[in-house]
Amino acid sequence: ESWPVPHGVAPVVVAADGTAVALTDRPAAYDSEIEPRPATHVVVVNGTSGAISHDLDLIGDVEPEAFSVDHQNLFALDHRGDHYRVQTILLTTGERSDLIDRDKQPADDMRGRAVHGVMSTDRRQLATLYVNPENLDEPAFVHVLDLSGSSYCVHLPDKFANGPARSQSIERTADDRIVVRNPTIDRRTSFSLSAIAAGQNVMPATKSAAGTAPDAPYRAIDGFRVLVAVLPSG
């Protein structure tokens, strides 16, 4: 199926079940650290009919990241110069609130470059790899976003921030383990998404031999972007 979309916006997020798509006027490669955008236009359309369900004009430099499990909210990064804050946006009203962590505390502001994100098997967790070599306290981490409304941060060994842009990779295995690879240091590290979902604290296990990421040929292409969803069968 195909359908026209409003002028000036492009798709950036697909709901995990494919039934909703978020579009925005924020350029994909926009550098918010130079100058945050004063406003962001977000449009949500039905994933099968293309009908517009929500049309929001938001204050600030807002980057949509994922839909909530019930599709009532959109998780987004609120860029504020050299840092950003994860927020939830209530789609019916545009009301925004800061995300909480797994302990019901306000989540910390974040810094770093997002490398890529992957979804858990049950489509309830989004794990995104971030690197920030200039941050001596937290140069590499995986932000695990529970799509019901909380977050958990897994700190990686400092050396995983080393290497040129896009040299690191993140993937999910069939048994819901997250694997982060860095060929620059020839290391890989992994942890369990299932353990995080069960409320456990996790410590990534690091091994030698980075191996090859399945999407390596695609990530080497300038401007490559991917939107991932699991479409209903039949």
JSON list of C-alpha atoms in Angstrom, two decimals:
[
{"chain": "A", "resi": 1, "resn": "GLU", "atom": "CA", "xyz": [0.00, 0.00, 0.00]},
{"chain": "A", "resi": 2, "resn": "SER", "atom": "CA", "xyz": [1.07, 3.60, -0.53]},
{"chain": "A", "resi": 3, "resn": "TRP", "atom": "CA", "xyz": [-0.48, 6.97, 0.24]},
{"chain": "A", "resi": 4, "resn": "PRO", "atom": "CA", "xyz": [0.41, 10.67, 0.15]},
{"chain": "A", "resi": 5, "resn": "VAL", "atom": "CA", "xyz": [1.78, 12.34, 3.29]},
{"chain": "A", "resi": 6, "resn": "PRO", "atom": "CA", "xyz": [1.77, 16.00, 4.35]},
{"chain": "A", "resi": 7, "resn": "HIS", "atom": "CA", "xyz": [4.38, 18.18, 2.66]},
{"chain": "A", "resi": 8, "resn": "GLY", "atom": "CA", "xyz": [7.64, 18.72, 4.55]},
{"chain": "A", "resi": 9, "resn": "VAL", "atom": "CA", "xyz": [7.61, 15.65, 6.81]},
{"chain": "A", "resi": 10, "resn": "ALA", "atom": "CA", "xyz": [9.26, 12.24, 6.46]},
{"chain": "A", "resi": 11, "resn": "PRO", "atom": "CA", "xyz": [8.79, 8.92, 8.33]},
{"chain": "A", "resi": 12, "resn": "VAL", "atom": "CA", "xyz": [11.10, 8.40, 11.30]},
{"chain": "A", "resi": 13, "resn": "VAL", "atom": "CA", "xyz": [9.38, 5.83, 13.56]},
{"chain": "A", "resi": 14, "resn": "VAL", "atom": "CA", "xyz": [7.21, 2.79, 12.83]},
{"chain": "A", "resi": 15, "resn": "ALA", "atom": "CA", "xyz": [5.18, 1.18, 15.62]},
{"chain": "A", "resi": 16, "resn": "ALA", "atom": "CA", "xyz": [6.42, -2.29, 16.46]},
{"chain": "A", "resi": 17, "resn": "ASP", "atom": "CA", "xyz": [3.30, -3.91, 15.01]},
{"chain": "A", "resi": 18, "resn": "GLY", "atom": "CA", "xyz": [3.34, -1.72, 11.90]},
{"chain": "A", "resi": 19, "resn": "THR", "atom": "CA", "xyz": [-0.03, -0.08, 12.58]},
{"chain": "A", "resi": 20, "resn": "ALA", "atom": "CA", "xyz": [1.23, 3.49, 13.08]},
{"chain": "A", "resi": 21, "resn": "VAL", "atom": "CA", "xyz": [3.94, 5.67, 11.56]},
{"chain": "A", "resi": 22, "resn": "ALA", "atom": "CA", "xyz": [5.37, 8.92, 12.96]},
{"chain": "A", "resi": 23, "resn": "LEU", "atom": "CA", "xyz": [6.64, 11.54, 10.53]},
{"chain": "A", "resi": 24, "resn": "THR", "atom": "CA", "xyz": [8.49, 14.75, 11.34]},
{"chain": "A", "resi": 25, "resn": "ASP", "atom": "CA", "xyz": [10.05, 17.80, 9.70]},
{"chain": "A", "resi": 26, "resn": "ARG", "atom": "CA", "xyz": [13.28, 17.29, 11.68]},
{"chain": "A", "resi": 27, "resn": "PRO", "atom": "CA", "xyz": [16.13, 16.37, 9.26]},
{"chain": "A", "resi": 28, "resn": "ALA", "atom": "CA", "xyz": [17.58, 12.93, 9.97]},
{"chain": "A", "resi": 29, "resn": "ALA", "atom": "CA", "xyz": [21.16, 14.15, 10.35]},
{"chain": "A", "resi": 30, "resn": "TYR", "atom": "CA", "xyz": [20.38, 17.40, 12.17]},
{"chain": "A", "resi": 31, "resn": "ASP", "atom": "CA", "xyz": [23.10, 18.43, 14.64]},
{"chain": "A", "resi": 32, "resn": "SER", "atom": "CA", "xyz": [21.30, 19.76, 17.71]},
{"chain": "A", "resi": 33, "resn": "GLU", "atom": "CA", "xyz": [24.52, 20.62, 19.52]},
{"chain": "A", "resi": 34, "resn": "ILE", "atom": "CA", "xyz": [25.19, 23.42, 17.03]},
{"chain": "A", "resi": 35, "resn": "GLU", "atom": "CA", "xyz": [21.72, 24.95, 17.27]},
{"chain": "A", "resi": 36, "resn": "PRO", "atom": "CA", "xyz": [18.63, 23.18, 18.65]},
{"chain": "A", "resi": 37, "resn": "ARG", "atom": "CA", "xyz": [15.53, 23.63, 16.52]},
{"chain": "A", "resi": 38, "resn": "PRO", "atom": "CA", "xyz": [12.91, 25.95, 18.08]},
{"chain": "A", "resi": 39, "resn": "ALA", "atom": "CA", "xyz": [9.95, 23.79, 17.04]},
{"chain": "A", "resi": 40, "resn": "THR", "atom": "CA", "xyz": [9.13, 20.39, 15.58]},
{"chain": "A", "resi": 41, "resn": "HIS", "atom": "CA", "xyz": [6.16, 19.25, 13.51]},
{"chain": "A", "resi": 42, "resn": "VAL", "atom": "CA", "xyz": [5.06, 15.65, 14.17]},
{"chain": "A", "resi": 43, "resn": "VAL", "atom": "CA", "xyz": [2.38, 13.80, 12.23]},
{"chain": "A", "resi": 44, "resn": "VAL", "atom": "CA", "xyz": [1.13, 10.29, 13.06]},
{"chain": "A", "resi": 45, "resn": "VAL", "atom": "CA", "xyz": [-0.61, 8.25, 10.37]},
{"chain": "A", "resi": 46, "resn": "ASN", "atom": "CA", "xyz": [-2.34, 4.88, 10.35]},
{"chain": "A", "resi": 47, "resn": "GLY", "atom": "CA", "xyz": [0.05, 2.20, 9.14]},
{"chain": "A", "resi": 48, "resn": "THR", "atom": "CA", "xyz": [-2.46, 0.52, 6.84]},
{"chain": "A", "resi": 49, "resn": "SER", "atom": "CA", "xyz": [-4.72, 3.33, 5.58]},
{"chain": "A", "resi": 50, "resn": "GLY", "atom": "CA", "xyz": [-2.42, 6.35, 5.75]},
{"chain": "A", "resi": 51, "resn": "ALA", "atom": "CA", "xyz": [-5.11, 8.39, 7.54]},
{"chain": "A", "resi": 52, "resn": "ILE", "atom": "CA", "xyz": [-3.74, 11.12, 9.82]},
{"chain": "A", "resi": 53, "resn": "SER", "atom": "CA", "xyz": [-4.56, 10.40, 13.47]},
{"chain": "A", "resi": 54, "resn": "HIS", "atom": "CA", "xyz": [-2.49, 13.11, 15.18]},
{"chain": "A", "resi": 55, "resn": "ASP", "atom": "CA", "xyz": [-0.92, 16.38, 14.00]},
{"chain": "A", "resi": 56, "resn": "LEU", "atom": "CA", "xyz": [1.27, 18.12, 16.59]},
{"chain": "A", "resi": 57, "resn": "ASP", "atom": "CA", "xyz": [3.32, 21.31, 16.58]},
{"chain": "A", "resi": 58, "resn": "LEU", "atom": "CA", "xyz": [5.78, 20.89, 19.44]},
{"chain": "A", "resi": 59, "resn": "ILE", "atom": "CA", "xyz": [8.05, 23.47, 21.06]},
{"chain": "A", "resi": 60, "resn": "GLY", "atom": "CA", "xyz": [11.73, 22.54, 20.95]},
{"chain": "A", "resi": 61, "resn": "ASP", "atom": "CA", "xyz": [13.99, 20.17, 19.06]},
{"chain": "A", "resi": 62, "resn": "VAL", "atom": "CA", "xyz": [12.09, 16.88, 19.39]},
{"chain": "A", "resi": 63, "resn": "GLU", "atom": "CA", "xyz": [13.27, 13.60, 17.86]},
{"chain": "A", "resi": 64, "resn": "PRO", "atom": "CA", "xyz": [10.66, 10.77, 17.93]},
{"chain": "A", "resi": 65, "resn": "GLU", "atom": "CA", "xyz": [12.13, 7.43, 18.98]},
{"chain": "A", "resi": 66, "resn": "ALA", "atom": "CA", "xyz": [9.35, 4.86, 19.52]},
{"chain": "A", "resi": 67, "resn": "PHE", "atom": "CA", "xyz": [5.65, 4.33, 20.11]},
{"chain": "A", "resi": 68, "resn": "SER", "atom": "CA", "xyz": [4.39, 3.08, 23.45]},
{"chain": "A", "resi": 69, "resn": "VAL", "atom": "CA", "xyz": [2.91, -0.41, 23.60]},
{"chain": "A", "resi": 70, "resn": "ASP", "atom": "CA", "xyz": [-0.64, 0.97, 23.51]},
{"chain": "A", "resi": 71, "resn": "HIS", "atom": "CA", "xyz": [0.20, 3.59, 20.82]},
{"chain": "A", "resi": 72, "resn": "GLN", "atom": "CA", "xyz": [-1.19, 6.35, 23.04]},
{"chain": "A", "resi": 73, "resn": "ASN", "atom": "CA", "xyz": [2.25, 7.91, 23.58]},
{"chain": "A", "resi": 74, "resn": "LEU", "atom": "CA", "xyz": [5.33, 8.65, 21.54]},
{"chain": "A", "resi": 75, "resn": "PHE", "atom": "CA", "xyz": [8.75, 8.45, 23.19]},
{"chain": "A", "resi": 76, "resn": "ALA", "atom": "CA", "xyz": [11.08, 11.18, 21.98]},
{"chain": "A", "resi": 77, "resn": "LEU", "atom": "CA", "xyz": [14.42, 12.85, 22.64]},
{"chain": "A", "resi": 78, "resn": "ASP", "atom": "CA", "xyz": [14.08, 16.50, 23.67]},
{"chain": "A", "resi": 79, "resn": "HIS", "atom": "CA", "xyz": [17.40, 17.97, 22.46]},
{"chain": "A", "resi": 80, "resn": "ARG", "atom": "CA", "xyz": [18.84, 20.77, 24.58]},
{"chain": "A", "resi": 81, "resn": "GLY", "atom": "CA", "xyz": [22.20, 21.64, 23.04]},
{"chain": "A", "resi": 82, "resn": "ASP", "atom": "CA", "xyz": [24.91, 19.35, 24.41]},
{"chain": "A", "resi": 83, "resn": "HIS", "atom": "CA", "xyz": [22.41, 17.00, 26.09]},
{"chain": "A", "resi": 84, "resn": "TYR", "atom": "CA", "xyz": [18.93, 15.61, 25.65]},
{"chain": "A", "resi": 85, "resn": "ARG", "atom": "CA", "xyz": [16.12, 14.27, 27.77]},
{"chain": "A", "resi": 86, "resn": "VAL", "atom": "CA", "xyz": [13.83, 11.31, 27.02]},
{"chain": "A", "resi": 87, "resn": "GLN", "atom": "CA", "xyz": [10.19, 12.32, 27.21]},
{"chain": "A", "resi": 88, "resn": "THR", "atom": "CA", "xyz": [6.78, 10.82, 26.58]},
{"chain": "A", "resi": 89, "resn": "ILE", "atom": "CA", "xyz": [4.32, 12.71, 24.40]},
{"chain": "A", "resi": 90, "resn": "LEU", "atom": "CA", "xyz": [0.61, 12.05, 24.89]},
{"chain": "A", "resi": 91, "resn": "LEU", "atom": "CA", "xyz": [-0.58, 11.99, 21.29]},
{"chain": "A", "resi": 92, "resn": "THR", "atom": "CA", "xyz": [-4.16, 13.10, 21.98]},
{"chain": "A", "resi": 93, "resn": "THR", "atom": "CA", "xyz": [-3.07, 16.39, 23.58]},
{"chain": "A", "resi": 94, "resn": "GLY", "atom": "CA", "xyz": [0.66, 16.87, 22.89]},
{"chain": "A", "resi": 95, "resn": "GLU", "atom": "CA", "xyz": [1.32, 16.95, 26.65]},
{"chain": "A", "resi": 96, "resn": "ARG", "atom": "CA", "xyz": [4.93, 16.02, 27.44]},
{"chain": "A", "resi": 97, "resn": "SER", "atom": "CA", "xyz": [6.47, 14.48, 30.57]},
{"chain": "A", "resi": 98, "resn": "ASP", "atom": "CA", "xyz": [9.97, 13.35, 31.46]},
{"chain": "A", "resi": 99, "resn": "LEU", "atom": "CA", "xyz": [10.60, 9.62, 31.43]},
{"chain": "A", "resi": 100, "resn": "ILE", "atom": "CA", "xyz": [11.16, 7.75, 34.69]},
{"chain": "A", "resi": 101, "resn": "ASP", "atom": "CA", "xyz": [13.66, 4.97, 35.30]},
{"chain": "A", "resi": 102, "resn": "ARG", "atom": "CA", "xyz": [12.86, 1.47, 36.54]},
{"chain": "A", "resi": 103, "resn": "ASP", "atom": "CA", "xyz": [12.93, 2.73, 40.15]},
{"chain": "A", "resi": 104, "resn": "LYS", "atom": "CA", "xyz": [10.28, 5.38, 39.41]},
{"chain": "A", "resi": 105, "resn": "GLN", "atom": "CA", "xyz": [12.88, 8.15, 39.57]},
{"chain": "A", "resi": 106, "resn": "PRO", "atom": "CA", "xyz": [13.36, 10.84, 36.89]},
{"chain": "A", "resi": 107, "resn": "ALA", "atom": "CA", "xyz": [15.74, 9.51, 34.26]},
{"chain": "A", "resi": 108, "resn": "ASP", "atom": "CA", "xyz": [19.07, 11.32, 33.90]},
{"chain": "A", "resi": 109, "resn": "ASP", "atom": "CA", "xyz": [19.77, 13.68, 31.01]},
{"chain": "A", "resi": 110, "resn": "MET", "atom": "CA", "xyz": [21.76, 11.92, 28.29]},
{"chain": "A", "resi": 111, "resn": "ARG", "atom": "CA", "xyz": [24.70, 12.79, 26.08]},
{"chain": "A", "resi": 112, "resn": "GLY", "atom": "CA", "xyz": [26.15, 10.91, 23.16]},
{"chain": "A", "resi": 113, "resn": "ARG", "atom": "CA", "xyz": [25.63, 9.83, 19.56]},
{"chain": "A", "resi": 114, "resn": "ALA", "atom": "CA", "xyz": [23.01, 7.19, 18.89]},
{"chain": "A", "resi": 115, "resn": "VAL", "atom": "CA", "xyz": [24.47, 4.38, 16.79]},
{"chain": "A", "resi": 116, "resn": "HIS", "atom": "CA", "xyz": [21.42, 2.17, 16.25]},
{"chain": "A", "resi": 117, "resn": "GLY", "atom": "CA", "xyz": [18.52, 0.57, 18.10]},
{"chain": "A", "resi": 118, "resn": "VAL", "atom": "CA", "xyz": [17.04, -2.93, 18.14]},
{"chain": "A", "resi": 119, "resn": "MET", "atom": "CA", "xyz": [13.72, -4.27, 19.44]},
{"chain": "A", "resi": 120, "resn": "SER", "atom": "CA", "xyz": [13.19, -7.18, 21.83]},
{"chain": "A", "resi": 121, "resn": "THR", "atom": "CA", "xyz": [11.39, -10.29, 20.61]},
{"chain": "A", "resi": 122, "resn": "ASP", "atom": "CA", "xyz": [8.15, -9.34, 22.35]},
{"chain": "A", "resi": 123, "resn": "ARG", "atom": "CA", "xyz": [8.39, -5.79, 20.94]},
{"chain": "A", "resi": 124, "resn": "ARG", "atom": "CA", "xyz": [8.22, -4.22, 24.42]},
{"chain": "A", "resi": 125, "resn": "GLN", "atom": "CA", "xyz": [11.85, -3.01, 24.76]},
{"chain": "A", "resi": 126, "resn": "LEU", "atom": "CA", "xyz": [13.99, -0.82, 22.52]},
{"chain": "A", "resi": 127, "resn": "ALA", "atom": "CA", "xyz": [17.75, -1.07, 23.13]},
{"chain": "A", "resi": 128, "resn": "THR", "atom": "CA", "xyz": [19.81, 1.77, 21.62]},
{"chain": "A", "resi": 129, "resn": "LEU", "atom": "CA", "xyz": [23.59, 1.97, 21.60]},
{"chain": "A", "resi": 130, "resn": "TYR", "atom": "CA", "xyz": [25.12, 5.37, 22.38]},
{"chain": "A", "resi": 131, "resn": "VAL", "atom": "CA", "xyz": [28.77, 6.44, 22.26]},
{"chain": "A", "resi": 132, "resn": "ASN", "atom": "CA", "xyz": [30.36, 9.64, 23.51]},
{"chain": "A", "resi": 133, "resn": "PRO", "atom": "CA", "xyz": [34.17, 9.35, 23.63]},
{"chain": "A", "resi": 134, "resn": "GLU", "atom": "CA", "xyz": [34.50, 12.84, 25.11]},
{"chain": "A", "resi": 135, "resn": "ASN", "atom": "CA", "xyz": [32.48, 11.89, 28.20]},
{"chain": "A", "resi": 136, "resn": "LEU", "atom": "CA", "xyz": [34.97, 10.30, 30.60]},
{"chain": "A", "resi": 137, "resn": "ASP", "atom": "CA", "xyz": [32.23, 9.12, 32.98]},
{"chain": "A", "resi": 138, "resn": "GLU", "atom": "CA", "xyz": [29.98, 7.38, 30.44]},
{"chain": "A", "resi": 139, "resn": "PRO", "atom": "CA", "xyz": [31.62, 7.02, 27.02]},
{"chain": "A", "resi": 140, "resn": "ALA", "atom": "CA", "xyz": [29.52, 4.05, 25.87]},
{"chain": "A", "resi": 141, "resn": "PHE", "atom": "CA", "xyz": [26.15, 2.70, 27.03]},
{"chain": "A", "resi": 142, "resn": "VAL", "atom": "CA", "xyz": [22.97, 1.00, 25.90]},
{"chain": "A", "resi": 143, "resn": "HIS", "atom": "CA", "xyz": [19.72, 2.74, 26.77]},
{"chain": "A", "resi": 144, "resn": "VAL", "atom": "CA", "xyz": [16.94, 0.17, 27.24]},
{"chain": "A", "resi": 145, "resn": "LEU", "atom": "CA", "xyz": [13.54, 1.79, 26.82]},
{"chain": "A", "resi": 146, "resn": "ASP", "atom": "CA", "xyz": [10.59, -0.19, 28.15]},
{"chain": "A", "resi": 147, "resn": "LEU", "atom": "CA", "xyz": [7.76, 0.79, 25.82]},
{"chain": "A", "resi": 148, "resn": "SER", "atom": "CA", "xyz": [5.30, 0.73, 28.70]},
{"chain": "A", "resi": 149, "resn": "GLY", "atom": "CA", "xyz": [7.05, 3.80, 30.12]},
{"chain": "A", "resi": 150, "resn": "SER", "atom": "CA", "xyz": [10.40, 3.36, 31.93]},
{"chain": "A", "resi": 151, "resn": "SER", "atom": "CA", "xyz": [14.10, 3.04, 31.15]},
{"chain": "A", "resi": 152, "resn": "TYR", "atom": "CA", "xyz": [17.28, 1.27, 32.21]},
{"chain": "A", "resi": 153, "resn": "CYS", "atom": "CA", "xyz": [20.88, 2.11, 31.28]},
{"chain": "A", "resi": 154, "resn": "VAL", "atom": "CA", "xyz": [23.61, -0.51, 30.76]},
{"chain": "A", "resi": 155, "resn": "HIS", "atom": "CA", "xyz": [27.11, 0.94, 30.97]},
{"chain": "A", "resi": 156, "resn": "LEU", "atom": "CA", "xyz": [29.67, -0.61, 28.63]},
{"chain": "A", "resi": 157, "resn": "PRO", "atom": "CA", "xyz": [33.45, -0.82, 29.05]},
{"chain": "A", "resi": 158, "resn": "ASP", "atom": "CA", "xyz": [35.02, 2.52, 28.14]},
{"chain": "A", "resi": 159, "resn": "LYS", "atom": "CA", "xyz": [36.92, 1.14, 25.13]},
{"chain": "A", "resi": 160, "resn": "PHE", "atom": "CA", "xyz": [33.66, 0.43, 23.31]},
{"chain": "A", "resi": 161, "resn": "ALA", "atom": "CA", "xyz": [33.47, 4.14, 22.51]},
{"chain": "A", "resi": 162, "resn": "ASN", "atom": "CA", "xyz": [36.74, 3.95, 20.55]},
{"chain": "A", "resi": 163, "resn": "GLY", "atom": "CA", "xyz": [36.89, 3.93, 16.77]},
{"chain": "A", "resi": 164, "resn": "PRO", "atom": "CA", "xyz": [35.41, 5.92, 13.88]},
{"chain": "A", "resi": 165, "resn": "ALA", "atom": "CA", "xyz": [31.71, 6.66, 13.58]},
{"chain": "A", "resi": 166, "resn": "ARG", "atom": "CA", "xyz": [29.58, 3.60, 12.80]},
{"chain": "A", "resi": 167, "resn": "SER", "atom": "CA", "xyz": [32.39, 1.20, 13.67]},
{"chain": "A", "resi": 168, "resn": "GLN", "atom": "CA", "xyz": [30.35, -0.11, 16.61]},
{"chain": "A", "resi": 169, "resn": "SER", "atom": "CA", "xyz": [27.23, -2.22, 16.10]},
{"chain": "A", "resi": 170, "resn": "ILE", "atom": "CA", "xyz": [24.33, -3.55, 18.16]},
{"chain": "A", "resi": 171, "resn": "GLU", "atom": "CA", "xyz": [22.11, -6.56, 17.50]},
{"chain": "A", "resi": 172, "resn": "ARG", "atom": "CA", "xyz": [19.61, -8.84, 19.25]},
{"chain": "A", "resi": 173, "resn": "THR", "atom": "CA", "xyz": [19.96, -12.61, 19.27]},
{"chain": "A", "resi": 174, "resn": "ALA", "atom": "CA", "xyz": [17.07, -15.08, 19.11]},
{"chain": "A", "resi": 175, "resn": "ASP", "atom": "CA", "xyz": [17.19, -15.58, 22.89]},
{"chain": "A", "resi": 176, "resn": "ASP", "atom": "CA", "xyz": [16.90, -11.82, 23.57]},
{"chain": "A", "resi": 177, "resn": "ARG", "atom": "CA", "xyz": [20.54, -11.09, 24.31]},
{"chain": "A", "resi": 178, "resn": "ILE", "atom": "CA", "xyz": [21.96, -7.78, 23.17]},
{"chain": "A", "resi": 179, "resn": "VAL", "atom": "CA", "xyz": [25.37, -8.00, 21.50]},
{"chain": "A", "resi": 180, "resn": "VAL", "atom": "CA", "xyz": [27.54, -4.91, 20.96]},
{"chain": "A", "resi": 181, "resn": "ARG", "atom": "CA", "xyz": [30.57, -5.30, 18.70]},
{"chain": "A", "resi": 182, "resn": "ASN", "atom": "CA", "xyz": [33.57, -3.03, 18.20]},
{"chain": "A", "resi": 183, "resn": "PRO", "atom": "CA", "xyz": [36.03, -4.23, 15.53]},
{"chain": "A", "resi": 184, "resn": "THR", "atom": "CA", "xyz": [38.42, -1.38, 16.40]},
{"chain": "A", "resi": 185, "resn": "ILE", "atom": "CA", "xyz": [39.31, -3.10, 19.70]},
{"chain": "A", "resi": 186, "resn": "ASP", "atom": "CA", "xyz": [38.28, -6.59, 18.51]},
{"chain": "A", "resi": 187, "resn": "ARG", "atom": "CA", "xyz": [35.86, -7.05, 21.39]},
{"chain": "A", "resi": 188, "resn": "ARG", "atom": "CA", "xyz": [32.18, -7.83, 21.84]},
{"chain": "A", "resi": 189, "resn": "THR", "atom": "CA", "xyz": [29.99, -7.55, 24.92]},
{"chain": "A", "resi": 190, "resn": "SER", "atom": "CA", "xyz": [26.52, -8.85, 25.67]},
{"chain": "A", "resi": 191, "resn": "PHE", "atom": "CA", "xyz": [23.69, -8.85, 28.23]},
{"chain": "A", "resi": 192, "resn": "SER", "atom": "CA", "xyz": [20.14, -10.16, 28.59]},
{"chain": "A", "resi": 193, "resn": "LEU", "atom": "CA", "xyz": [17.06, -8.09, 27.82]},
{"chain": "A", "resi": 194, "resn": "SER", "atom": "CA", "xyz": [14.94, -10.73, 29.54]},
{"chain": "A", "resi": 195, "resn": "ALA", "atom": "CA", "xyz": [16.86, -10.15, 32.78]},
{"chain": "A", "resi": 196, "resn": "ILE", "atom": "CA", "xyz": [16.19, -6.41, 32.57]},
{"chain": "A", "resi": 197, "resn": "ALA", "atom": "CA", "xyz": [12.50, -7.03, 31.92]},
{"chain": "A", "resi": 198, "resn": "ALA", "atom": "CA", "xyz": [12.45, -9.22, 35.05]},
{"chain": "A", "resi": 199, "resn": "GLY", "atom": "CA", "xyz": [13.80, -6.36, 37.15]},
{"chain": "A", "resi": 200, "resn": "GLN", "atom": "CA", "xyz": [17.35, -7.63, 37.49]},
{"chain": "A", "resi": 201, "resn": "ASN", "atom": "CA", "xyz": [20.51, -5.52, 37.30]},
{"chain": "A", "resi": 202, "resn": "VAL", "atom": "CA", "xyz": [22.80, -6.69, 34.53]},
{"chain": "A", "resi": 203, "resn": "MET", "atom": "CA", "xyz": [26.55, -6.55, 33.95]},
{"chain": "A", "resi": 204, "resn": "PRO", "atom": "CA", "xyz": [27.67, -6.98, 30.34]},
{"chain": "A", "resi": 205, "resn": "ALA", "atom": "CA", "xyz": [30.01, -9.91, 29.64]},
{"chain": "A", "resi": 206, "resn": "THR", "atom": "CA", "xyz": [32.92, -8.94, 27.39]},
{"chain": "A", "resi": 207, "resn": "LYS", "atom": "CA", "xyz": [34.88, -11.31, 25.16]},
{"chain": "A", "resi": 208, "resn": "SER", "atom": "CA", "xyz": [37.64, -11.09, 22.59]},
{"chain": "A", "resi": 209, "resn": "ALA", "atom": "CA", "xyz": [37.00, -11.38, 18.83]},
{"chain": "A", "resi": 210, "resn": "ALA", "atom": "CA", "xyz": [34.39, -8.83, 17.77]},
{"chain": "A", "resi": 211, "resn": "GLY", "atom": "CA", "xyz": [33.09, -10.87, 14.84]},
{"chain": "A", "resi": 212, "resn": "THR", "atom": "CA", "xyz": [31.05, -9.37, 12.02]},
{"chain": "A", "resi": 213, "resn": "ALA", "atom": "CA", "xyz": [27.73, -7.60, 12.51]},
{"chain": "A", "resi": 214, "resn": "PRO", "atom": "CA", "xyz": [24.92, -8.92, 10.28]},
{"chain": "A", "resi": 215, "resn": "ASP", "atom": "CA", "xyz": [24.11, -5.43, 9.00]},
{"chain": "A", "resi": 216, "resn": "ALA", "atom": "CA", "xyz": [27.73, -4.40, 8.39]},
{"chain": "A", "resi": 217, "resn": "PRO", "atom": "CA", "xyz": [27.34, -4.05, 4.57]},
{"chain": "A", "resi": 218, "resn": "TYR", "atom": "CA", "xyz": [24.42, -1.66, 5.03]},
{"chain": "A", "resi": 219, "resn": "ARG", "atom": "CA", "xyz": [25.94, 0.48, 7.78]},
{"chain": "A", "resi": 220, "resn": "ALA", "atom": "CA", "xyz": [28.91, 1.18, 5.52]},
{"chain": "A", "resi": 221, "resn": "ILE", "atom": "CA", "xyz": [26.65, 3.05, 3.08]},
{"chain": "A", "resi": 222, "resn": "ASP", "atom": "CA", "xyz": [26.55, 6.83, 3.59]},
{"chain": "A", "resi": 223, "resn": "GLY", "atom": "CA", "xyz": [23.07, 8.02, 4.52]},
{"chain": "A", "resi": 224, "resn": "PHE", "atom": "CA", "xyz": [21.72, 4.54, 5.23]},
{"chain": "A", "resi": 225, "resn": "ARG", "atom": "CA", "xyz": [18.66, 4.56, 7.48]},
{"chain": "A", "resi": 226, "resn": "VAL", "atom": "CA", "xyz": [16.34, 1.78, 8.56]},
{"chain": "A", "resi": 227, "resn": "LEU", "atom": "CA", "xyz": [12.85, 1.75, 10.04]},
{"chain": "A", "resi": 228, "resn": "VAL", "atom": "CA", "xyz": [11.96, -1.57, 11.65]},
{"chain": "A", "resi": 229, "resn": "ALA", "atom": "CA", "xyz": [8.57, -3.07, 12.47]},
{"chain": "A", "resi": 230, "resn": "VAL", "atom": "CA", "xyz": [7.10, -6.55, 12.74]},
{"chain": "A", "resi": 231, "resn": "LEU", "atom": "CA", "xyz": [4.12, -6.62, 10.39]},
{"chain": "A", "resi": 232, "resn": "PRO", "atom": "CA", "xyz": [1.06, -8.75, 11.12]},
{"chain": "A", "resi": 233, "resn": "SER", "atom": "CA", "xyz": [0.95, -12.00, 9.17]},
{"chain": "A", "resi": 234, "resn": "GLY", "atom": "CA", "xyz": [-1.92, -13.01, 6.92]}
]
